[in-house]
């Protein structure tokens, strides 16, 4: 298969981990006889430095012509002055909206090999496998904003059709999994949450009768995620709750460095990125865990290119490296390998 992938390494550890994902994609190309055209583009802080915009026109064009986009990370202290004209995070939000990638899938699972890395007690961590479906281009992130010296406002809006389309994504995933959706909201306080609750209920009753739906208030969800994580299958949430809950849930895995994500539009197009940030404190030190972006590359192959076997080859290679006790520093403080060594170990599992 021939396909085009746009790479946005971004800032901080973004370029280091992206290099490792490229290594893995090249190993897959060779092993399975595909041809991936990998085009680099500027994005985030580095794009602000070079062009004045975090999401310049040339990058927009390269993203739109590609089959999928693989992103490292954006942001850093250099660009975090709140009075600056623009910020890397603005590029991220503009890109999500411009590309219409409304469905953010974040897969949180526990690895038996990493059970001791989690700050959560081991008894809670058997076989956790949660797929978060976060609405990504609506809600309070994109509503009207006002910022004056002594007053500020963020508007949260959702329409029925926005809620229906994200519910559909969650339902299709739940059907391939354990058939359950937990929808998170604050229907005891927010009007958008009340609409969310009634639309998800009606939509699933009409179109997916076999799916079990439970509603949960966001504050309660933060507790239940830690005390009975095994009860969750698909978690459906709006933009803000989904952002917060997925960072929390990453603790179950043991390291945020392990977690991939996919942000999808309707036509299988997607932006794939690890959920960790740009970690400027460890930039250039070869300490970053490349598994998050490598597993994101696996999601890219599975969801945008339909290459399931190849995606499984990556997932298995990561597991096998963990079985061998090869860890980056976020997973083992005493005995760890560099970012490059981790990438090499995973690549060699694919090629062998
Ligand atoms: C994420 C990030 C972003 C978000 C930030 C960087 C704008 O936290 O992808 O989860 O809040 O969506
Ligand atoms: Mn976040």
Short mmCIF file of C-alpha atoms and ligand atoms in Angstrom, two decimals:
data_model
loop_
_atom_site.label_atom_id
_atom_site.label_comp_id
_atom_site.label_asym_id
_atom_site.label_seq_id
_atom_site.Cartn_x
_atom_site.Cartn_y
_atom_site.Cartn_z
CA UNK A 1 0.00 0.00 0.00
CA UNK A 2 1.13 3.56 -0.80
CA UNK A 3 0.15 6.27 1.61
CA UNK A 4 1.10 9.73 2.66
CA UNK A 5 1.69 10.62 6.30
CA UNK A 6 2.42 14.15 7.47
CA UNK A 7 4.76 14.31 10.46
CA UNK A 8 4.53 17.21 12.90
CA UNK A 9 7.37 16.65 15.39
CA UNK A 10 6.65 19.95 17.18
CA UNK A 11 8.49 21.05 20.31
CA UNK A 12 10.32 19.70 23.37
CA UNK A 13 10.64 15.93 23.24
CA UNK A 14 8.32 15.86 20.19
CA UNK A 15 11.13 15.55 17.60
CA UNK A 16 12.99 12.87 19.63
CA UNK A 17 9.98 10.60 19.94
CA UNK A 18 8.87 11.27 16.36
CA UNK A 19 12.24 9.95 15.13
CA UNK A 20 11.52 6.67 16.89
CA UNK A 21 8.04 6.42 15.37
CA UNK A 22 9.61 6.96 11.93
CA UNK A 23 11.98 4.08 12.65
CA UNK A 24 9.00 1.86 13.43
CA UNK A 25 7.05 2.93 10.33
CA UNK A 26 10.11 2.16 8.20
CA UNK A 27 10.41 -1.28 9.79
CA UNK A 28 6.72 -1.92 8.99
CA UNK A 29 7.19 -0.67 5.40
CA UNK A 30 10.04 -3.10 4.88
CA UNK A 31 8.49 -6.07 6.65
CA UNK A 32 5.06 -5.79 5.01
CA UNK A 33 6.02 -4.28 1.63
CA UNK A 34 4.29 -0.89 1.95
CA UNK A 35 5.42 2.54 0.89
CA UNK A 36 4.80 5.42 3.27
CA UNK A 37 5.68 8.93 2.08
CA UNK A 38 6.61 10.77 5.28
CA UNK A 39 6.49 14.57 4.94
CA UNK A 40 7.74 16.78 7.77
CA UNK A 41 5.96 20.05 8.51
CA UNK A 42 6.36 22.87 11.02
CA UNK A 43 3.91 22.95 13.90
CA UNK A 44 3.70 24.52 17.36
CA UNK A 45 6.35 26.75 18.93
CA UNK A 46 8.95 26.01 16.30
CA UNK A 47 6.45 27.09 13.64
CA UNK A 48 5.81 30.34 15.53
CA UNK A 49 9.56 31.00 15.56
CA UNK A 50 9.96 30.32 11.86
CA UNK A 51 6.70 31.65 10.40
CA UNK A 52 4.85 33.62 13.09
CA UNK A 53 2.01 31.07 13.16
CA UNK A 54 1.75 27.78 15.12
CA UNK A 55 -0.20 26.19 12.23
CA UNK A 56 1.11 27.83 9.07
CA UNK A 57 -0.58 27.56 5.69
CA UNK A 58 1.99 25.12 4.29
CA UNK A 59 1.38 22.78 7.24
CA UNK A 60 -2.38 23.06 6.76
CA UNK A 61 -1.97 22.04 3.11
CA UNK A 62 0.33 19.13 3.95
CA UNK A 63 -2.11 17.87 6.59
CA UNK A 64 -5.07 18.07 4.24
CA UNK A 65 -3.38 16.21 1.40
CA UNK A 66 -2.18 13.37 3.66
CA UNK A 67 -3.97 10.15 4.59
CA UNK A 68 -3.10 10.80 8.23
CA UNK A 69 -1.03 13.04 10.49
CA UNK A 70 1.37 11.92 13.20
CA UNK A 71 2.15 14.55 15.83
CA UNK A 72 4.84 14.65 18.53
CA UNK A 73 4.06 17.36 21.08
CA UNK A 74 3.77 21.13 21.21
CA UNK A 75 4.52 23.92 23.67
CA UNK A 76 7.19 24.98 26.11
CA UNK A 77 8.25 27.83 28.40
CA UNK A 78 9.59 29.84 25.47
CA UNK A 79 6.06 30.29 24.14
CA UNK A 80 3.99 30.38 27.32
CA UNK A 81 3.84 34.13 27.93
CA UNK A 82 0.08 34.72 28.40
CA UNK A 83 0.32 38.12 26.69
CA UNK A 84 1.94 36.69 23.54
CA UNK A 85 0.00 37.14 20.28
CA UNK A 86 -0.25 33.42 19.73
CA UNK A 87 0.66 30.17 21.44
CA UNK A 88 1.49 26.63 20.30
CA UNK A 89 -1.72 25.34 21.94
CA UNK A 90 -3.69 27.68 19.69
CA UNK A 91 -2.18 25.83 16.71
CA UNK A 92 -3.34 22.52 18.16
CA UNK A 93 -6.92 23.72 18.63
CA UNK A 94 -6.96 25.41 15.20
CA UNK A 95 -5.67 22.24 13.58
CA UNK A 96 -8.24 20.00 15.28
CA UNK A 97 -11.03 22.30 14.19
CA UNK A 98 -9.67 22.94 10.67
CA UNK A 99 -9.29 19.20 10.01
CA UNK A 100 -12.65 18.38 11.60
CA UNK A 101 -11.19 15.68 13.85
CA UNK A 102 -14.05 15.64 16.34
CA UNK A 103 -13.54 12.19 17.87
CA UNK A 104 -10.57 11.79 20.17
CA UNK A 105 -9.90 8.16 21.12
CA UNK A 106 -7.59 7.56 24.06
CA UNK A 107 -6.89 3.97 24.93
CA UNK A 108 -5.97 3.38 28.55
CA UNK A 109 -4.94 -0.13 29.47
CA UNK A 110 -2.74 -1.75 32.04
CA UNK A 111 0.31 -3.78 31.11
CA UNK A 112 1.13 -6.57 33.58
CA UNK A 113 4.80 -5.71 33.04
CA UNK A 114 4.20 -2.17 34.33
CA UNK A 115 1.93 -2.96 37.24
CA UNK A 116 4.43 -1.59 39.76
CA UNK A 117 4.82 1.72 37.89
CA UNK A 118 1.32 2.88 38.76
CA UNK A 119 0.82 4.92 41.91
CA UNK A 120 -2.48 3.05 42.30
CA UNK A 121 -2.53 -0.13 44.45
CA UNK A 122 -1.93 -3.26 42.38
CA UNK A 123 -5.20 -4.90 43.51
CA UNK A 124 -7.12 -2.36 41.45
CA UNK A 125 -5.14 -2.83 38.27
CA UNK A 126 -5.99 -6.24 36.82
CA UNK A 127 -6.90 -6.16 33.13
CA UNK A 128 -7.96 -2.56 32.81
CA UNK A 129 -8.91 -1.68 29.25
CA UNK A 130 -10.79 1.59 28.81
CA UNK A 131 -11.43 3.41 25.55
CA UNK A 132 -12.09 7.09 26.13
CA UNK A 133 -14.04 8.90 23.45
CA UNK A 134 -13.62 12.63 23.92
CA UNK A 135 -15.48 15.20 21.83
CA UNK A 136 -12.64 17.34 20.49
CA UNK A 137 -13.86 20.32 18.49
CA UNK A 138 -16.72 21.75 20.51
CA UNK A 139 -17.70 22.68 24.04
CA UNK A 140 -16.01 25.21 26.25
CA UNK A 141 -12.74 25.02 24.30
CA UNK A 142 -14.34 26.62 21.26
CA UNK A 143 -17.13 28.83 22.65
CA UNK A 144 -16.95 32.62 22.81
CA UNK A 145 -14.27 33.94 25.11
CA UNK A 146 -13.91 37.29 26.81
CA UNK A 147 -10.84 38.31 28.77
CA UNK A 148 -10.77 41.74 30.37
CA UNK A 149 -8.66 42.91 33.32
CA UNK A 150 -11.39 42.26 35.87
CA UNK A 151 -13.78 39.96 34.02
CA UNK A 152 -13.53 36.81 31.93
CA UNK A 153 -15.99 34.48 30.23
CA UNK A 154 -15.89 31.10 28.44
CA UNK A 155 -19.05 29.87 26.76
CA UNK A 156 -19.83 26.14 26.56
CA UNK A 157 -22.10 25.12 23.68
CA UNK A 158 -23.17 21.78 22.19
CA UNK A 159 -25.76 20.97 19.54
CA UNK A 160 -27.74 17.74 19.21
CA UNK A 161 -25.90 16.78 16.02
CA UNK A 162 -22.48 17.25 17.63
CA UNK A 163 -23.53 14.98 20.51
CA UNK A 164 -25.07 12.39 18.19
CA UNK A 165 -22.00 12.01 16.00
CA UNK A 166 -19.65 11.47 18.94
CA UNK A 167 -22.12 9.06 20.54
CA UNK A 168 -22.11 7.07 17.32
CA UNK A 169 -18.31 6.74 17.43
CA UNK A 170 -18.50 5.55 21.03
CA UNK A 171 -21.26 3.08 20.16
CA UNK A 172 -19.35 1.56 17.25
CA UNK A 173 -16.33 1.06 19.48
CA UNK A 174 -18.44 -0.37 22.31
CA UNK A 175 -19.91 -2.90 19.88
CA UNK A 176 -16.44 -4.23 19.13
CA UNK A 177 -15.62 -4.31 22.86
CA UNK A 178 -17.74 -5.15 25.91
CA UNK A 179 -20.86 -3.28 24.81
CA UNK A 180 -20.97 -0.67 27.54
CA UNK A 181 -20.76 3.14 27.46
CA UNK A 182 -20.31 5.34 30.50
CA UNK A 183 -21.27 8.87 29.53
CA UNK A 184 -19.79 11.56 31.76
CA UNK A 185 -21.41 14.93 32.38
CA UNK A 186 -22.48 17.45 35.02
CA UNK A 187 -26.21 17.24 34.28
CA UNK A 188 -26.92 18.39 37.85
CA UNK A 189 -25.45 21.80 36.97
CA UNK A 190 -24.91 22.42 33.26
CA UNK A 191 -27.47 22.88 30.49
CA UNK A 192 -25.09 21.41 27.90
CA UNK A 193 -24.77 18.31 30.10
CA UNK A 194 -28.56 17.97 30.32
CA UNK A 195 -28.76 18.02 26.53
CA UNK A 196 -25.82 15.59 26.37
CA UNK A 197 -27.64 13.17 28.68
CA UNK A 198 -30.91 13.22 26.78
CA UNK A 199 -29.31 13.03 23.31
CA UNK A 200 -27.04 10.10 24.21
CA UNK A 201 -29.98 8.24 25.79
CA UNK A 202 -32.32 8.78 22.81
CA UNK A 203 -29.67 8.11 20.19
CA UNK A 204 -28.59 4.81 21.68
CA UNK A 205 -32.16 3.67 22.40
CA UNK A 206 -33.05 4.27 18.77
CA UNK A 207 -29.91 3.08 17.01
CA UNK A 208 -27.95 0.78 19.33
CA UNK A 209 -30.43 -1.10 21.52
CA UNK A 210 -27.82 -3.68 22.52
CA UNK A 211 -25.49 -1.15 24.13
CA UNK A 212 -25.65 -0.64 27.87
CA UNK A 213 -25.53 3.06 28.72
CA UNK A 214 -24.78 4.49 32.13
CA UNK A 215 -24.60 8.19 32.97
CA UNK A 216 -22.11 9.37 35.54
CA UNK A 217 -21.40 12.79 36.99
CA UNK A 218 -17.86 13.93 36.23
CA UNK A 219 -16.86 14.39 39.86
CA UNK A 220 -18.03 10.88 40.74
CA UNK A 221 -16.29 9.54 37.63
CA UNK A 222 -12.92 10.79 38.90
CA UNK A 223 -13.37 8.59 42.00
CA UNK A 224 -14.79 5.52 40.31
CA UNK A 225 -11.98 5.53 37.74
CA UNK A 226 -9.52 4.92 40.54
CA UNK A 227 -11.59 2.66 42.80
CA UNK A 228 -13.23 0.37 40.23
CA UNK A 229 -11.53 1.01 36.88
CA UNK A 230 -12.34 -2.50 35.64
CA UNK A 231 -16.04 -1.53 35.38
CA UNK A 232 -15.35 0.92 32.54
CA UNK A 233 -15.41 -0.11 28.89
CA UNK A 234 -16.03 2.94 26.68
CA UNK A 235 -16.13 6.33 28.42
CA UNK A 236 -17.84 9.10 26.47
CA UNK A 237 -17.15 12.68 27.49
CA UNK A 238 -17.24 16.24 26.23
CA UNK A 239 -14.07 18.15 25.40
CA UNK A 240 -13.20 19.44 28.88
CA UNK A 241 -14.22 16.41 30.98
CA UNK A 242 -12.51 14.12 28.46
CA UNK A 243 -9.30 16.12 28.74
CA UNK A 244 -9.23 15.93 32.52
CA UNK A 245 -10.35 12.33 32.93
CA UNK A 246 -7.83 10.94 30.45
CA UNK A 247 -4.89 12.50 32.28
CA UNK A 248 -6.21 11.00 35.49
CA UNK A 249 -6.78 7.59 33.91
CA UNK A 250 -3.24 7.55 32.51
CA UNK A 251 -2.09 6.90 36.08
CA UNK A 252 -3.64 3.45 35.83
CA UNK A 253 -1.20 2.51 33.07
CA UNK A 254 1.74 3.68 35.12
CA UNK A 255 3.12 6.32 32.81
CA UNK A 256 1.48 8.93 30.62
CA UNK A 257 4.40 8.18 28.26
CA UNK A 258 2.71 4.93 27.20
CA UNK A 259 -0.59 6.34 25.99
CA UNK A 260 -1.55 6.90 22.37
CA UNK A 261 -4.46 8.79 20.91
CA UNK A 262 -6.32 9.16 17.65
CA UNK A 263 -8.37 12.18 16.63
CA UNK A 264 -10.68 11.22 13.81
CA UNK A 265 -12.99 12.85 11.31
CA UNK A 266 -15.66 10.90 9.43
CA UNK A 267 -13.63 9.68 6.47
CA UNK A 268 -10.98 7.67 8.39
CA UNK A 269 -8.69 10.67 8.35
CA UNK A 270 -6.98 11.18 11.67
CA UNK A 271 -4.36 13.04 13.68
CA UNK A 272 -2.42 10.66 15.92
CA UNK A 273 -0.45 11.80 18.94
CA UNK A 274 0.79 10.59 22.30
CA UNK A 275 -1.19 12.18 25.13
CA UNK A 276 1.95 13.32 26.94
CA UNK A 277 3.14 16.89 26.52
CA UNK A 278 6.40 18.36 25.24
CA UNK A 279 8.23 17.76 28.57
CA UNK A 280 10.79 20.57 28.07
CA UNK A 281 12.56 19.53 31.30
CA UNK A 282 13.85 16.35 29.67
CA UNK A 283 14.20 17.65 26.11
CA UNK A 284 17.43 16.53 24.43
CA UNK A 285 18.34 14.18 27.29
CA UNK A 286 17.24 10.99 25.53
CA UNK A 287 14.97 10.17 28.45
CA UNK A 288 11.58 10.38 26.75
CA UNK A 289 9.45 7.29 26.36
CA UNK A 290 8.69 6.85 22.63
CA UNK A 291 5.97 4.21 23.26
CA UNK A 292 3.15 6.79 23.29
CA UNK A 293 3.89 7.96 19.75
CA UNK A 294 4.83 4.46 18.54
CA UNK A 295 1.45 3.16 19.74
CA UNK A 296 -0.12 6.23 18.11
CA UNK A 297 1.51 5.14 14.84
CA UNK A 298 -0.11 1.75 15.40
CA UNK A 299 -3.51 3.44 15.78
CA UNK A 300 -2.78 5.37 12.58
CA UNK A 301 -2.18 2.17 10.65
CA UNK A 302 -5.29 0.54 12.12
CA UNK A 303 -7.80 3.39 11.90
CA UNK A 304 -6.69 5.50 8.91
CA UNK A 305 -4.96 2.96 6.66
CA UNK A 306 -6.90 -0.18 7.63
CA UNK A 307 -3.64 -2.08 8.28
CA UNK A 308 -4.74 -4.21 11.24
CA UNK A 309 -2.05 -6.86 11.07
CA UNK A 310 0.67 -4.22 10.88
CA UNK A 311 -0.85 -2.35 13.82
CA UNK A 312 -0.90 -5.54 15.88
CA UNK A 313 2.73 -6.15 14.95
CA UNK A 314 3.61 -2.81 16.58
CA UNK A 315 1.46 -3.46 19.66
CA UNK A 316 3.03 -6.90 20.10
CA UNK A 317 6.54 -5.51 19.62
CA UNK A 318 5.96 -2.98 22.41
CA UNK A 319 4.63 -5.69 24.73
CA UNK A 320 7.49 -7.98 23.90
CA UNK A 321 10.07 -5.29 24.70
CA UNK A 322 8.36 -4.70 28.05
CA UNK A 323 8.44 -8.49 28.62
CA UNK A 324 12.19 -8.33 28.09
CA UNK A 325 12.37 -5.76 30.91
CA UNK A 326 13.46 -2.94 28.62
CA UNK A 327 12.14 0.30 30.11
CA UNK A 328 12.62 4.04 29.74
CA UNK A 329 13.20 6.10 32.88
CA UNK A 330 9.51 6.90 33.44
CA UNK A 331 8.96 3.14 33.85
CA UNK A 332 12.08 2.21 35.82
CA UNK A 333 14.22 4.65 37.74
CA UNK A 334 17.13 2.26 38.33
CA UNK A 335 17.49 0.35 35.16
CA UNK A 336 16.51 2.21 32.01
CA UNK A 337 17.45 2.70 28.39
CA UNK A 338 17.50 5.80 26.19
CA UNK A 339 14.73 6.94 23.84
CA UNK A 340 16.74 5.70 20.85
CA UNK A 341 17.50 2.33 22.46
CA UNK A 342 13.80 1.83 23.22
CA UNK A 343 12.91 2.62 19.60
CA UNK A 344 15.62 0.26 18.34
CA UNK A 345 14.42 -2.56 20.60
CA UNK A 346 10.85 -2.19 19.34
CA UNK A 347 11.96 -1.93 15.69
CA UNK A 348 14.08 -5.06 15.97
CA UNK A 349 11.06 -7.04 17.24
CA UNK A 350 9.17 -6.04 14.09
CA UNK A 351 12.01 -6.94 11.76
CA UNK A 352 12.87 -10.28 13.35
C1 LIG B 1 -4.51 17.52 25.21
C2 LIG B 1 -3.86 18.79 25.70
C3 LIG B 1 -4.50 19.97 25.00
C4 LIG B 1 -5.98 19.97 25.33
C5 LIG B 1 -3.86 21.31 25.32
C6 LIG B 1 -2.37 21.31 25.07
C7 LIG B 1 -4.52 22.44 24.58
O1 LIG B 1 -3.96 18.89 27.08
O2 LIG B 1 -4.37 17.22 24.01
O3 LIG B 1 -5.13 16.82 26.00
O4 LIG B 1 -6.37 20.50 26.39
O5 LIG B 1 -6.75 19.44 24.54
MN1 LIG B 2 -4.88 17.18 28.03
#
